[in-house]
Coordinates of C-alpha atoms in Angstrom, one line a residue:
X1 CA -3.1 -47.6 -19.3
X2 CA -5.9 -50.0 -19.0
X3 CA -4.2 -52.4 -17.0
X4 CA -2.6 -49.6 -14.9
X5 CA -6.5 -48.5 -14.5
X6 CA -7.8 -52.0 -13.4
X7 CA -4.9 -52.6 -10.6
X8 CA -5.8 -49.5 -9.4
X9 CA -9.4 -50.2 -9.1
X10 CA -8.3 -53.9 -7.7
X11 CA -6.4 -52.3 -4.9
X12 CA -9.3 -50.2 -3.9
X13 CA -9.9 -46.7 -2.7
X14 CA -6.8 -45.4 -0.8
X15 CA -5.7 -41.9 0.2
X16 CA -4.9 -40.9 -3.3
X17 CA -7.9 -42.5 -5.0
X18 CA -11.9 -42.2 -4.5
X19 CA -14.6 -44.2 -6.0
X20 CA -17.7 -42.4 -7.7
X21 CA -21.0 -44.2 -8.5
X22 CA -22.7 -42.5 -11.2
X23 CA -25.7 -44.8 -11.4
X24 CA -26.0 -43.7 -7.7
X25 CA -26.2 -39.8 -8.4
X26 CA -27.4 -39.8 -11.6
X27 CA -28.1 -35.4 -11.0
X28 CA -25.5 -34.1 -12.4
X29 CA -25.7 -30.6 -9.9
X30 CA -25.0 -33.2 -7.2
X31 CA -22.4 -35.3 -9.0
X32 CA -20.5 -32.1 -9.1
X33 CA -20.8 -31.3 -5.8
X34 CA -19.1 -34.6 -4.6
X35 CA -16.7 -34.3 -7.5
X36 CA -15.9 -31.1 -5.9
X37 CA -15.3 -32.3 -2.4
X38 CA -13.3 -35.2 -3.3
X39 CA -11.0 -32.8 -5.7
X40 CA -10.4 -30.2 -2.9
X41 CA -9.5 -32.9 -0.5
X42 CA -6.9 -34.5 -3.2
X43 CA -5.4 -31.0 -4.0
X44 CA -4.9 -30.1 -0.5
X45 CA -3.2 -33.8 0.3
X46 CA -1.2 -35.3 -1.9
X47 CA -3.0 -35.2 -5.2
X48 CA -5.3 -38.2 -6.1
X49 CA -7.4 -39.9 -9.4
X50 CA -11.0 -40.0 -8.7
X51 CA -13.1 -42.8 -11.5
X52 CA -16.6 -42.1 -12.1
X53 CA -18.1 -44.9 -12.9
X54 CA -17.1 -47.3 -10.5
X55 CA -18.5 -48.6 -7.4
X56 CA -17.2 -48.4 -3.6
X57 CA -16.3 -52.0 -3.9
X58 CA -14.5 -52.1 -7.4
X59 CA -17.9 -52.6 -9.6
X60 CA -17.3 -51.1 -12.8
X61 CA -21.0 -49.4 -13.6
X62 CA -20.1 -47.3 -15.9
X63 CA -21.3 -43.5 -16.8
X64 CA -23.8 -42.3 -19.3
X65 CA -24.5 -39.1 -20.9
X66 CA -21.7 -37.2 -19.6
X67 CA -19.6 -33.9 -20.9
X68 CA -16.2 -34.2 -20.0
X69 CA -15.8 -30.3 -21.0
X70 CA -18.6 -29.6 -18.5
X71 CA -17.6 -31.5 -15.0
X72 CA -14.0 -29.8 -15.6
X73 CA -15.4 -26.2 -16.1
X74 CA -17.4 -26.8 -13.0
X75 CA -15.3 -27.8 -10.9
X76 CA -12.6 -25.5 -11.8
X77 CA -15.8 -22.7 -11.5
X78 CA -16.7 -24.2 -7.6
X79 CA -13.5 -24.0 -6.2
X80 CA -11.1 -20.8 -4.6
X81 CA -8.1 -20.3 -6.0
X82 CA -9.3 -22.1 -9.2
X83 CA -8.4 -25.7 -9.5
X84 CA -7.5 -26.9 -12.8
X85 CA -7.9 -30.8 -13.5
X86 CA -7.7 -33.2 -16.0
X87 CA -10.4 -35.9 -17.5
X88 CA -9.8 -38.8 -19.5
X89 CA -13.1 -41.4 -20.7
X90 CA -11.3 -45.1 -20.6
X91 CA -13.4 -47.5 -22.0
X92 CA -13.8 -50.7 -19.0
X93 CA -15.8 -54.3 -19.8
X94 CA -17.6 -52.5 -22.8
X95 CA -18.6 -49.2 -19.8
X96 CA -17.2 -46.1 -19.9
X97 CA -15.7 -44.4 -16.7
X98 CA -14.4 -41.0 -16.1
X99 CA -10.4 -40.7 -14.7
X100 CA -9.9 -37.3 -13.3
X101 CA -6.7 -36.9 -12.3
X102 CA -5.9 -33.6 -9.2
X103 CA -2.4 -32.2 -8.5
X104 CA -1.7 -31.4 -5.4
X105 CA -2.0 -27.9 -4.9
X106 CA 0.7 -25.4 -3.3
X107 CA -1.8 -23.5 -2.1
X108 CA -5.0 -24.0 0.2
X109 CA -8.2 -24.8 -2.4
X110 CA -11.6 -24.2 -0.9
X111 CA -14.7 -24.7 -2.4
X112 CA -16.9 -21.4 -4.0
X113 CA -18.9 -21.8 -0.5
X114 CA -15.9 -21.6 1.7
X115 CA -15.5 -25.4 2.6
X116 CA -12.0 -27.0 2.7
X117 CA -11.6 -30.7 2.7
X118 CA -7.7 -32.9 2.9
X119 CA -7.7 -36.7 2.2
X120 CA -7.8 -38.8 5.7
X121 CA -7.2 -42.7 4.1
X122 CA -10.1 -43.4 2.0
X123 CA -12.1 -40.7 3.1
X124 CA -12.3 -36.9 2.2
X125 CA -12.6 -34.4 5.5
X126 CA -13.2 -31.0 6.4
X127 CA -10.1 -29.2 7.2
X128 CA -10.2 -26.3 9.4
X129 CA -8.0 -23.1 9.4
X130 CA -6.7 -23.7 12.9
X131 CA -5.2 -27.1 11.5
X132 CA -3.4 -25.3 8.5
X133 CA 0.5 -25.3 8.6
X134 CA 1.8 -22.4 9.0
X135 CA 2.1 -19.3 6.2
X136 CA 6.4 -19.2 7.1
X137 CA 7.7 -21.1 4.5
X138 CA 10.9 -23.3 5.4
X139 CA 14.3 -21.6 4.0
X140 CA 12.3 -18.7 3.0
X141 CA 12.8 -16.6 6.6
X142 CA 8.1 -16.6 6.0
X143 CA 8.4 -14.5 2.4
X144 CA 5.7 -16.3 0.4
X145 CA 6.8 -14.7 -2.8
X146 CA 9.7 -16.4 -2.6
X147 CA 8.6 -20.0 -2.6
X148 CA 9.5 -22.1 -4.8
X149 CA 6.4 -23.2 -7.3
X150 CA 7.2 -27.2 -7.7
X151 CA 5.2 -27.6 -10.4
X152 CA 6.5 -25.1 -12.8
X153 CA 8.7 -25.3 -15.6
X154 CA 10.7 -22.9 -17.8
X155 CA 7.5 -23.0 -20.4
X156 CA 5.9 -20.9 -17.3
X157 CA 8.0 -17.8 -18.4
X158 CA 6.7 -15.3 -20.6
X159 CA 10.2 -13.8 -22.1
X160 CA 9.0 -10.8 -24.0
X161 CA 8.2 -9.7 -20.4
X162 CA 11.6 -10.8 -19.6
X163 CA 13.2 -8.2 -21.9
X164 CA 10.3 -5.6 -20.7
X165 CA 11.9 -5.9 -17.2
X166 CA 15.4 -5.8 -18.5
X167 CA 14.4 -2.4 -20.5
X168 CA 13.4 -0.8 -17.6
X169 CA 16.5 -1.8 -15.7
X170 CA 18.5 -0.3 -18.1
X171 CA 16.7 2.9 -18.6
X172 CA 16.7 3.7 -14.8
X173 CA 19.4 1.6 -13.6
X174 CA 22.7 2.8 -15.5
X175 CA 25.2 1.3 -13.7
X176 CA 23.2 -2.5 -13.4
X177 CA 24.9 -4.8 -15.5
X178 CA 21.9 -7.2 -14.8
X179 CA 20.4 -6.8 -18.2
X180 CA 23.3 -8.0 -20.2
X181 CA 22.9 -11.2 -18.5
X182 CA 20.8 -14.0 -20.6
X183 CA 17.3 -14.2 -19.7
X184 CA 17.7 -17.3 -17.1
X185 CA 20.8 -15.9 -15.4
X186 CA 19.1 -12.8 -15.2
X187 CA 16.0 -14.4 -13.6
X188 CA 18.0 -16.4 -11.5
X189 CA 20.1 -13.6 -10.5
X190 CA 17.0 -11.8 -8.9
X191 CA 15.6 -15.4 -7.7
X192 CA 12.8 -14.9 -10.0
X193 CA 13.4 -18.5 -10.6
X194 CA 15.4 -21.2 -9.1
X195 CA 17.3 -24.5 -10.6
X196 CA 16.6 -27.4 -9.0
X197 CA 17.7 -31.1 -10.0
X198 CA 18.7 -29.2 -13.9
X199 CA 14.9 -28.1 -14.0
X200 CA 13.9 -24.4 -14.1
X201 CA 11.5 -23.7 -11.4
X202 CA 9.6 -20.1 -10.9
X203 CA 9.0 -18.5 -7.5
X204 CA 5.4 -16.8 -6.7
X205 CA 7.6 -13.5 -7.3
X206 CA 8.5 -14.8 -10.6
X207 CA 5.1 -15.8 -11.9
X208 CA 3.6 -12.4 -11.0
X209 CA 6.4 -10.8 -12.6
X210 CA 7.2 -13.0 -15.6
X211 CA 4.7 -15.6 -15.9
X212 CA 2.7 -16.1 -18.9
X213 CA -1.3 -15.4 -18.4
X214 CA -1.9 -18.8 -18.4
X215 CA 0.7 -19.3 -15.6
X216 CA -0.5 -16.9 -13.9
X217 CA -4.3 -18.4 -13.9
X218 CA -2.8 -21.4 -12.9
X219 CA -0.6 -20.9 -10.2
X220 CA -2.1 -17.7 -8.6
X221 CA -5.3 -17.5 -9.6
X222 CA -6.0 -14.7 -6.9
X223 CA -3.3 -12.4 -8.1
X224 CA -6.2 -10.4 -9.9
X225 CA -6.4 -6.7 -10.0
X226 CA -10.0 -5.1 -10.6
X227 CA -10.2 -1.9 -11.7
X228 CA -13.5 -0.3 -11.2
X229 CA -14.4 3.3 -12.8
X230 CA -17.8 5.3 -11.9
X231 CA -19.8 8.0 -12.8
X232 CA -20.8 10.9 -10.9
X233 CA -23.7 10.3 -9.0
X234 CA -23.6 6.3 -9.7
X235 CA -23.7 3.4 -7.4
X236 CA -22.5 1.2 -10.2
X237 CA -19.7 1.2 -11.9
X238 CA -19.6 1.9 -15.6
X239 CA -16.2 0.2 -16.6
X240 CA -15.1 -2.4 -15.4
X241 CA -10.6 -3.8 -15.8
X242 CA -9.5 -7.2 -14.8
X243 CA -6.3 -8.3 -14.9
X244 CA -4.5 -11.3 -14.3
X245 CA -1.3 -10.3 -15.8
X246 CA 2.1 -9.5 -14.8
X247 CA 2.6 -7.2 -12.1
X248 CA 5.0 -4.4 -14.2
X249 CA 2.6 -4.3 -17.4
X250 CA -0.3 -4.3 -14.4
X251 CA 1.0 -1.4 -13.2
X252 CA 1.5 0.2 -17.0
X253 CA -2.1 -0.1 -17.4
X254 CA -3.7 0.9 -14.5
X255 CA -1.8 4.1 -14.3
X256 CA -2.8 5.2 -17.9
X257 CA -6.3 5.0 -16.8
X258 CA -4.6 7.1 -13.5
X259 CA -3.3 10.1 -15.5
X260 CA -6.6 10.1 -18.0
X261 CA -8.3 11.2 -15.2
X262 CA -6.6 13.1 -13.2
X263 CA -6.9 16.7 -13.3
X264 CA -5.5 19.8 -12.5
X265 CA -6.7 23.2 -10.6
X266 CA -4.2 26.2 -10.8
X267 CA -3.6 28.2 -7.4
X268 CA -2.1 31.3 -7.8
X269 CA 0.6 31.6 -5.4
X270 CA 2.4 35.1 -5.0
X271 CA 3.3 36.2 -8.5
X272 CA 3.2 32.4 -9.9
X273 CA 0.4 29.7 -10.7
X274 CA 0.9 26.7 -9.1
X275 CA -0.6 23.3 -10.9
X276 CA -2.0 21.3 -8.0
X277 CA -3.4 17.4 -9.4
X278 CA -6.6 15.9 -8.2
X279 CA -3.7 13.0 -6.8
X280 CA 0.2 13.3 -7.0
X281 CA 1.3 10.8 -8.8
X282 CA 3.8 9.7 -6.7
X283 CA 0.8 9.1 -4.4
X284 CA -1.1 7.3 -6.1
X285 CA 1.8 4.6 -7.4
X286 CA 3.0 4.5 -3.6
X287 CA -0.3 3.2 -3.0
X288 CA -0.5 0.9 -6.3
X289 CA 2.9 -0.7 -5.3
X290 CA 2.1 -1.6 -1.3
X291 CA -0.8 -3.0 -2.3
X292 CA 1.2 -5.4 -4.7
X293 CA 3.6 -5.6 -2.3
X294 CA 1.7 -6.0 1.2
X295 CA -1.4 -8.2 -0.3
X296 CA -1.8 -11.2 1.4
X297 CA -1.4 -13.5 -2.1
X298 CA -2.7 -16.5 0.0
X299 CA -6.1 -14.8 0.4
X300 CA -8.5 -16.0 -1.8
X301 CA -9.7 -12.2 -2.8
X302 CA -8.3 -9.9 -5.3
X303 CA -6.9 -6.2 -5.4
X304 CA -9.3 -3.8 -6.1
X305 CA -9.3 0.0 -7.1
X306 CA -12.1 1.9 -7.2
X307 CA -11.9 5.2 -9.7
X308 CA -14.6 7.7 -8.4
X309 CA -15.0 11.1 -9.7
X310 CA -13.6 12.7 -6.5
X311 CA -12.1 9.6 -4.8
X312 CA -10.3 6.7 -5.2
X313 CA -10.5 3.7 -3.2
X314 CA -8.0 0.5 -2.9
X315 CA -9.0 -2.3 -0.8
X316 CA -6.4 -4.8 -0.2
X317 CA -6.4 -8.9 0.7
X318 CA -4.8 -8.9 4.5
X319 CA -4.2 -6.9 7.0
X320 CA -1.4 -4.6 7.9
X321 CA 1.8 -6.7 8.9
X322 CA 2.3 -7.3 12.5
X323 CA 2.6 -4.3 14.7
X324 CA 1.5 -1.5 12.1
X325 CA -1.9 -0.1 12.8
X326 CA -3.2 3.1 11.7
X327 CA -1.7 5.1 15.0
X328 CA 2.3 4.6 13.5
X329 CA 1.7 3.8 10.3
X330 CA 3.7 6.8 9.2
X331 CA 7.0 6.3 11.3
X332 CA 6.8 2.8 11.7
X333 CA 9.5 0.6 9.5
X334 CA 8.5 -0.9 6.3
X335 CA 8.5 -4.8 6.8
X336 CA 6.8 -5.9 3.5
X337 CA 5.1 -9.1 3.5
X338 CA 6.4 -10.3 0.6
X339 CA 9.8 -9.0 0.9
X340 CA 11.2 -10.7 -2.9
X341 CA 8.5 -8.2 -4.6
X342 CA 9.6 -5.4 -2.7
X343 CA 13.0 -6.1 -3.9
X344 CA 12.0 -6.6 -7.4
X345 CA 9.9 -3.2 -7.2
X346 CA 13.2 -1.3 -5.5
X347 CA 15.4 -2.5 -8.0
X348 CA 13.6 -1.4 -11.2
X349 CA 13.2 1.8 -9.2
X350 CA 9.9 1.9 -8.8
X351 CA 10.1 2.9 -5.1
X352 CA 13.4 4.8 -4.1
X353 CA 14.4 3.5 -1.0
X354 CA 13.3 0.7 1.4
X355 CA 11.2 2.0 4.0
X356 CA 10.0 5.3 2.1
X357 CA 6.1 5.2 1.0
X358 CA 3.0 6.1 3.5
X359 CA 5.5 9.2 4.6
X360 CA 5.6 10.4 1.5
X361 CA 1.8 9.9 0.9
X362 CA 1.1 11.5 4.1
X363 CA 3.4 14.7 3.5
X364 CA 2.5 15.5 0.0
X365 CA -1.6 15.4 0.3
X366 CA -1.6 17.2 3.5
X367 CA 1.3 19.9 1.8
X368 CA -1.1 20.3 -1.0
X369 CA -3.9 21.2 0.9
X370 CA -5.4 17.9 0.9
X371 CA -7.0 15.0 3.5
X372 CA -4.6 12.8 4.5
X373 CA -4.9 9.4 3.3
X374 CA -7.5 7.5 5.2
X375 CA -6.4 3.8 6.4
X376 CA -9.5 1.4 7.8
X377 CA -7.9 -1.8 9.2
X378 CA -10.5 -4.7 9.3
X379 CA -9.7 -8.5 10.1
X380 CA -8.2 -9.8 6.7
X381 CA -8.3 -6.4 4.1
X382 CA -6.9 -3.0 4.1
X383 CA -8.9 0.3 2.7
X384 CA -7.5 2.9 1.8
X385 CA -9.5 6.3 0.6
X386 CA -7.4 8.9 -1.6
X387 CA -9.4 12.2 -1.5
X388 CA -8.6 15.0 -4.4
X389 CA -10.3 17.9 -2.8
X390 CA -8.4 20.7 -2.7
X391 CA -9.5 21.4 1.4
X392 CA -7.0 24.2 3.0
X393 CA -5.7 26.4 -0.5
X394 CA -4.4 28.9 2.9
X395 CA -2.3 26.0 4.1
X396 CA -1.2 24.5 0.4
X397 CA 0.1 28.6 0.1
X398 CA 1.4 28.6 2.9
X399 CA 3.8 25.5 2.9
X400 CA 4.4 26.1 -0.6
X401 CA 6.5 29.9 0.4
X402 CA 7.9 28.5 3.4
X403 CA 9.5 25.8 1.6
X404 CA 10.5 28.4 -0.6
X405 CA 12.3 30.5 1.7
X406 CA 13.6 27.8 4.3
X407 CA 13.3 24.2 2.5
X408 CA 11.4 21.3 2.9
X409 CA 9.4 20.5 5.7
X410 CA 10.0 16.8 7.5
X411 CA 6.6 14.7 6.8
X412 CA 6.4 15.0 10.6
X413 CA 6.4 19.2 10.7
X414 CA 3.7 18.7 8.1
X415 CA 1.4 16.8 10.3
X416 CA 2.4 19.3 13.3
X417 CA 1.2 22.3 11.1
X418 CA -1.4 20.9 9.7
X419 CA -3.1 20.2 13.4
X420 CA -1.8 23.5 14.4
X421 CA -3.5 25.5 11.4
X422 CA -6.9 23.3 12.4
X423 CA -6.7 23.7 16.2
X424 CA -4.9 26.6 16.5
X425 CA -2.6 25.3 19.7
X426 CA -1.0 21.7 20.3
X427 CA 0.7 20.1 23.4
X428 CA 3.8 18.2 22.9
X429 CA 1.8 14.6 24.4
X430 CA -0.4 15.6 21.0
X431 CA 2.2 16.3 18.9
X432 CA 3.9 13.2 19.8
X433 CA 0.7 11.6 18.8
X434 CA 0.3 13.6 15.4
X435 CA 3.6 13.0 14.3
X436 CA 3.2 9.1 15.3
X437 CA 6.7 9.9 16.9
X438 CA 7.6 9.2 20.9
X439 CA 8.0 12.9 23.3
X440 CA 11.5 13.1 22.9
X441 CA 11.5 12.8 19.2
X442 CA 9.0 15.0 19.1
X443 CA 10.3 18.0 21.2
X444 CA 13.2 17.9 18.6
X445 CA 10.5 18.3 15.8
X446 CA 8.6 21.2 17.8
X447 CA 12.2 22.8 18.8
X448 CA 12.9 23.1 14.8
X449 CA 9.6 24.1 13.7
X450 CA 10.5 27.4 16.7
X451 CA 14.1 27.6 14.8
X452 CA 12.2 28.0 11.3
X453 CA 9.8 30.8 13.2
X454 CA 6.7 28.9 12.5
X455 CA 5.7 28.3 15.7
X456 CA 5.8 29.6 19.4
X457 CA 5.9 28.2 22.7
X458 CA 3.9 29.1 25.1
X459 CA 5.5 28.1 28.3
X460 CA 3.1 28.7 31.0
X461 CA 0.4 26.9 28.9
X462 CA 2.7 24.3 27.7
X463 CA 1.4 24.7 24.1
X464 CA 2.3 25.7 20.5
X465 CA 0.6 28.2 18.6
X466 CA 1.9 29.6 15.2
X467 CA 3.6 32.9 15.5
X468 CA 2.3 36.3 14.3
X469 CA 3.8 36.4 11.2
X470 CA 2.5 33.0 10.1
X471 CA -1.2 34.0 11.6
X472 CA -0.6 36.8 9.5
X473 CA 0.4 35.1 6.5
X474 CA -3.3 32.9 7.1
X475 CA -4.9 36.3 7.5
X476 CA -6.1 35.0 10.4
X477 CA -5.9 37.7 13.1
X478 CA -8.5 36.2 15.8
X479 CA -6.1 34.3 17.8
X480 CA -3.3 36.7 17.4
X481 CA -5.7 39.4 18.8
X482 CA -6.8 36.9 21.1
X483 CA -3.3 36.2 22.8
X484 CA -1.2 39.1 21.6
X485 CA -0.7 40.4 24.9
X486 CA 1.2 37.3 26.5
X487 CA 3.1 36.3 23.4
X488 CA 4.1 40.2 23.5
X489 CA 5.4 39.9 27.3
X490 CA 7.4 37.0 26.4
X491 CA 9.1 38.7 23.2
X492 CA 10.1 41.1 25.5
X493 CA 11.3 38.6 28.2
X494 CA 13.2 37.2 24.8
X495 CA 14.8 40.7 23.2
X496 CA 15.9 41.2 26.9
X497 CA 17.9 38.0 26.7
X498 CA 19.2 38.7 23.4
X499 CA 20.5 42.1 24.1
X500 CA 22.1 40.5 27.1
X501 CA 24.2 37.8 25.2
X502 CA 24.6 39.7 22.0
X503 CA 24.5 43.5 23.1
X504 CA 22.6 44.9 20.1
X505 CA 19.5 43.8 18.4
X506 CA 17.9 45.4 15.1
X507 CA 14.1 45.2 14.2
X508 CA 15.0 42.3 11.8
X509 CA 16.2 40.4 14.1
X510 CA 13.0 41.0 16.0
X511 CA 11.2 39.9 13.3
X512 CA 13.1 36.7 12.8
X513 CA 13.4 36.1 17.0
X514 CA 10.0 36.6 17.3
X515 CA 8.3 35.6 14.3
X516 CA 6.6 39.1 14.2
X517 CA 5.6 41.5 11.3
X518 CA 6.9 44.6 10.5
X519 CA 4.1 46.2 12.7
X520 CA 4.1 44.4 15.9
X521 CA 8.1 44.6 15.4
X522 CA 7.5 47.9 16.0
X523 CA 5.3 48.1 18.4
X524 CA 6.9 46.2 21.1
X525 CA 10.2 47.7 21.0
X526 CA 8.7 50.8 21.0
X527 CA 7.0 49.6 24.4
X528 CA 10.4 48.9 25.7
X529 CA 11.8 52.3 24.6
X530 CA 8.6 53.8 26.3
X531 CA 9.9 51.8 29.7
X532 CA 13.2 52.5 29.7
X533 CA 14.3 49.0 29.0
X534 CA 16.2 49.6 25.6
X535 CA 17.3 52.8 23.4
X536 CA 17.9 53.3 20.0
X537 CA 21.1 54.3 18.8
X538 CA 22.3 55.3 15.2
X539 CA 20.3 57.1 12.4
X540 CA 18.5 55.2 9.0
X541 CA 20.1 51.8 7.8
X542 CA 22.2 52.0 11.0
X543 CA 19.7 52.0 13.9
X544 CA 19.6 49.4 16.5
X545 CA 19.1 48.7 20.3
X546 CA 20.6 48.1 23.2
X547 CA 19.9 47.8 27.0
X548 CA 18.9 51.0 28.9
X549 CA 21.7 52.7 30.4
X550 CA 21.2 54.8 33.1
X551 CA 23.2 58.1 33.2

């Protein structure tokens, strides 16, 4: 070792070694500082040896009253993701010198202050973002969870977590055969790992899923989750949660702390009490897995969730994948950023279907009489704001019954209503815009919504508005008294056609044409009778009308 360490120091400084004086920077705030620099530069090059102790032309000076314990917690504390390095004191022509020895990193290392540096020959410069290679990784179609970690090793793999994974696969997946594999052909079966040259190597998937903590700290450093719970009436927090562990008992934990606090208000609904949470909880783990799934795990910042008493907040590392903003995030097709952790998440069923997430978010807050989930795109982090007041209890009724009576409502008719019930009358160009769905999409949506008797349209103003019976059902009679005379003409216009295709119409079938009540049913055919445009014929069950017949 000690002749290895005097070649070395013959040969001079190169691209994978630096010099240090310590006699010349005998601070040791600014010793680190350099320290610092020079290990960034190494880690983001090819890895390098730095010797304290010596001098830019191969002196051997020596250092004195140094803590080896110290300079490595320092540096590992002043540098983004945390760089981990090792120290040895060799003894050199009766001196002692520090040998600090700097992997290269598979990652971009900055320092705490946002400074990068790469090795240039013997000399350490800054490195700027625009000269960065680009975040596609070769072979791996630009999925950074799927890269290959070089320097990992089959030590790297936490197996009880191995068998936790396999568990839930077999629970939820009974016809997998995946679990009866051994733990590496299992892991390699779902590229949590890879064999290359007879050596075990993990992915960035497979250390966030099966890494051991101190894996994890090493590799992705930034894969932290903080989990932040206040107070009513706080500006700080009152518990704090970090967690750099893997992803599935991540999840585990964080939605405990999800169900201790999330309530329930009961709504009575007809004859029956409906149990209405402060958040779904298929919401809320839709939310927990894209942000595991979409973060941006080369981004230096870390996941955090924010527990208020009537909120929550998750703000995510990187923005939203390349053409989703806020204005289609709903209809637009899921294209995960790190596609291997979607995968992972799909197959242990955590999601049901690729593609199927912020849809369902959107449909079953606004069905329950909630906001809709609240998206703010900035340059490199996503928020998003989950809110559990119960706003609209009329609209949480009334999509509750008419799911009831005619099924579920398409997250796009929900969005439609929704505006409807708010703004009382929408144009298809809004609806298109609503449902984050082009016009002719859309004039299917607004055509089934007529079928179902929810809404009317109004031809002549080339609008929607709800139909009588649903105003009715809001107890909201302004805007049926409002326009009750020119939806009225138009039933007419509409039991005219009827009777001319079909012959005979009964007062249901008003009702249902129409979307009227009982009463204004009544009224308008009566209005025909009075003008000699229809007649009643039969008695009781067996009434019905027809066309006017002159005699």
């Amino acid at each position: 070792m000690l002749l290895d360490i005097l070649q070395i120091i013959k040969a001079g400084e190169t691209n994978t070694v630096e010099f240090k004086s310590w006699i010349k920077t005998p601070k040791f705030k600014e010793m680190i500082e350099l320290l610092v620099k020079e290990a960034v530069g190494f880690a983001n090059t090819k890895g390098g040896t730095i010797l304290v102790g010596v001098e830019d032309d191969g002196e051997i000076t020596g250092c004195s009253k140094f803590d080896t314990q110290n300079i490595i917690e320092a540096i590992y504390d002043k540098t983004i993701p945390k760089l981990f390095t090792d120290i040895e004191v060799i003894e050199l022509e009766g001196k002692e010198i520090l040998c600090i020895t700097v992997d290269k990193s598979t990652e971009i290392i900055s320092t705490s202050n946002g400074i990068t540096y790469r090795r240039l020959g013997k000399n350490t410069k800054p490195y700027y973002p625009s000269e960065y290679s680009s975040n596609k990784i070769e072979g791996y179609k630009g999925d950074f969870s799927a890269k290959v970690i070089g320097n990992s090793s089959e030590d790297d793999i936490d197996f009880l977590e191995v068998e936790n994974l396999k568990r839930k696969l077999q629970s939820r997946e009974k016809d997998s055969t995946l679990y009866n594999l051994d733990d590496l052909s299992f892991l390699k079966d779902i590229e949590l790992i890879k064999i290359i040259d007879n050596e075990v190597k993990l992915t960035v998937a497979g250390v966030l899923f099966v890494g051991t903590e101190t894996a994890i700290a090493k590799y992705m450093p930034q894969a932290e989750i903080l989990v932040l719970t206040y107070k009513e009436g706080k500006t700080e927090y009152h518990k704090r949660l970090d967690l750099k562990i893997p992803l599935v008992r991540a999840i585990d934990r964080i939605q405990q702390l999800f169900e201790d606090q999330n309530s329930i208000e009961n709504v009575q609904v007809g004859l029956f009490k409906l149990e209405v949470q402060d958040y779904p909880i298929n919401v809320f783990q839709e939310a927990l897995l894209n942000a595991m799934t979409h973060r941006d795990y080369e981004n230096t910042s870390s996941i955090i969730i924010k527990f208020y008493p009537t909120e929550i907040v998750i703000e995510n590392p990187g923005s939203f994948p390349e053409g989703i903003d806020s204005k289609n995030i709903i209809s637009h097709p899921s294209t995960p950023r790190n596609k291997l952790i979607a995968e992972i998440f799909q197959k242990l069923k955590y999601v049901q279907r690729s593609g199927q997430g912020v849809d369902i978010m959107f449909k079953d807050m606004l069905a329950l009489g909630k906001s809709a989930p609240d998206y703010t795109l900035y340059n490199n982090a996503v928020k998003l704001i989950l809110r559990s007041s119960l706003e609209d209890v009329e609209f949480l009724k009334f999509i509750t019954k008419e799911e009831e009576r005619i099924g579920e409502f398409t997250v796009q008719e929900i969005c439609i209503l929704k505006y409807v019930k708010e703004y009382k009358t929408i144009s298809l160009p809004k609806a298109a815009e609503v449902a984050q769905i082009n016009k002719q999409s859309v004039a299917s949506v607004l055509s089934n919504l007529s079928q179902k008797k929810n809404i009317l349209q109004r031809e002549k103003r080339n609008s929607y508005m709800f139909t009588h019976r649903v105003y009715a059902e809001f107890d909201d009679q302004i805007e049926y008294i409002k326009d009750k005379d020119f939806d009225e003409i138009q039933a007419e216009v509409m039991i005219i056609d009827y009777l001319k295709k079909n012959g005979t119409i009964t007062r249901a079938d008003v009702e249902v044409l129409c979307g009227f009540s009982n009463t204004t049913s009544k009224r308008v055919l009566r209005k025909l009778r009075s003008e000699n445009k229809i007649e009643l014929v039969g008695k009781s069950t067996a009434s019905k009308y027809v066309l006017f017949q002159e005699n």
